Short mmCIF file of C-alpha atoms in Angstrom, two decimals:
data_model
loop_
_atom_site.label_atom_id
_atom_site.label_comp_id
_atom_site.label_asym_id
_atom_site.label_seq_id
_atom_site.Cartn_x
_atom_site.Cartn_y
_atom_site.Cartn_z
CA MET A 1 60.52 -86.57 -89.78
CA GLU A 2 64.19 -86.31 -90.60
CA SER A 3 65.87 -82.97 -90.94
CA ASN A 4 69.33 -81.53 -90.92
CA ILE A 5 70.49 -80.25 -87.57
CA HIS A 6 72.70 -77.31 -86.80
CA TYR A 7 75.43 -78.45 -84.43
CA PRO A 8 76.20 -76.01 -81.62
CA THR A 9 79.48 -74.18 -82.07
CA ASP A 10 81.33 -72.18 -79.46
CA SER A 11 80.64 -68.92 -81.26
CA GLY A 12 76.99 -69.83 -81.79
CA LEU A 13 76.51 -70.64 -78.10
CA LEU A 14 78.17 -67.37 -77.09
CA ASN A 15 75.84 -65.57 -79.50
CA ASP A 16 72.79 -67.28 -77.98
CA GLY A 17 73.89 -66.50 -74.43
CA ALA A 18 74.59 -62.86 -75.26
CA ARG A 19 71.19 -62.53 -76.95
CA VAL A 20 69.33 -64.02 -73.97
CA LEU A 21 71.20 -61.90 -71.41
CA THR A 22 70.67 -58.72 -73.42
CA ARG A 23 66.97 -59.43 -73.84
CA ALA A 24 66.57 -60.13 -70.11
CA MET A 25 68.42 -56.94 -69.14
CA LYS A 26 66.24 -54.87 -71.50
CA LYS A 27 63.08 -56.36 -69.92
CA ILE A 28 64.39 -55.63 -66.43
CA GLU A 29 65.28 -52.07 -67.43
CA HIS A 30 61.77 -51.56 -68.82
CA LYS A 31 60.04 -53.06 -65.75
CA ALA A 32 62.22 -51.07 -63.33
CA GLY A 33 61.39 -47.86 -65.15
CA GLY A 34 65.00 -47.19 -66.01
CA LEU A 35 68.33 -47.81 -64.33
CA LYS A 36 71.24 -45.60 -63.35
CA ARG A 37 73.07 -46.58 -66.52
CA LYS A 38 71.22 -47.56 -69.66
CA VAL A 39 71.64 -51.15 -70.86
CA ARG A 40 73.84 -51.22 -73.92
CA ASP A 41 72.80 -53.55 -76.74
CA ARG A 42 75.96 -55.17 -78.13
CA MET A 43 74.19 -57.79 -80.24
CA ARG A 44 75.10 -56.14 -83.53
CA SER A 45 78.80 -56.38 -82.67
CA VAL A 46 78.43 -59.95 -81.40
CA THR A 47 76.65 -61.04 -84.58
CA ARG A 48 79.34 -59.46 -86.73
CA ARG A 49 82.04 -61.35 -84.83
CA VAL A 50 80.17 -64.66 -85.22
CA ILE A 51 79.81 -64.10 -88.96
CA ALA A 52 83.49 -63.14 -89.24
CA ILE A 53 84.47 -66.35 -87.44
CA GLY A 54 82.40 -68.36 -89.91
CA GLN A 55 84.10 -66.63 -92.82
CA ALA A 56 87.54 -67.11 -91.27
CA LEU A 57 86.86 -70.85 -91.09
CA ARG A 58 86.97 -70.93 -94.89
CA HIS A 59 90.56 -69.71 -94.94
CA LYS A 60 93.15 -72.42 -94.45
CA GLY A 61 96.62 -72.14 -93.02
CA THR A 62 98.12 -69.76 -90.53
CA GLU A 63 96.36 -66.71 -91.99
CA GLY A 64 92.93 -68.20 -91.32
CA GLU A 65 93.97 -69.40 -87.88
CA LEU A 66 95.25 -65.96 -86.88
CA LYS A 67 92.07 -64.31 -88.16
CA ARG A 68 89.90 -66.81 -86.25
CA LYS A 69 91.83 -66.28 -83.03
CA GLU A 70 91.51 -62.50 -83.30
CA GLU A 71 87.76 -62.71 -83.98
CA TYR A 72 87.26 -65.12 -81.05
CA ARG A 73 89.27 -62.77 -78.82
CA GLN A 74 86.94 -59.91 -79.75
CA LEU A 75 83.85 -62.09 -79.31
CA LEU A 76 84.99 -63.14 -75.84
CA ARG A 77 85.66 -59.50 -74.93
CA LEU A 78 82.13 -58.54 -75.99
CA THR A 79 80.49 -61.40 -74.11
CA ARG A 80 82.55 -60.55 -71.00
CA GLN A 81 81.24 -56.97 -71.23
CA ILE A 82 77.66 -58.24 -71.51
CA LEU A 83 78.19 -60.48 -68.48
CA ASN A 84 79.59 -57.55 -66.49
CA ASP A 85 76.59 -55.43 -67.53
CA SER A 86 74.23 -58.16 -66.34
CA ARG A 87 75.98 -58.26 -62.96
CA ARG A 88 75.65 -54.47 -62.70
CA VAL A 89 71.93 -54.63 -63.57
CA PHE A 90 71.43 -57.37 -60.98
CA GLN A 91 73.12 -55.28 -58.29
CA GLU A 92 71.04 -52.22 -59.20
CA VAL A 93 67.82 -54.23 -59.04
CA GLU A 94 68.82 -55.69 -55.67
CA ALA A 95 69.36 -52.15 -54.36
CA LEU A 96 65.93 -50.93 -55.49
CA PRO A 97 63.35 -50.50 -52.74
CA ARG A 98 60.76 -53.22 -52.60
CA ALA A 99 57.28 -52.28 -53.77
CA ALA A 100 54.29 -53.08 -51.58
CA GLY A 101 52.73 -56.41 -52.50
CA ARG A 102 55.87 -57.98 -53.95
#
């Protein structure tokens, strides 16, 4: 069966990665019974940036290019924060005492 495919874009892949990492951190936080610092859900901000990039693609010329670059810069900042959060969660989980039977 033929169907249209959605080609992966940089912003779309960043969105997918951020969503998966956030979901995994939330599951870990729930299973661990809480962490020192609560996991922050930045998916709303990430989704807004991805949508803004898509809208900026419609604008031609230097104005559109500048808008796209700024939105990508913000998207990369957000994904970097999510990655740092995931590293922090991993370190906290590694420091937790092992339960009997694990």
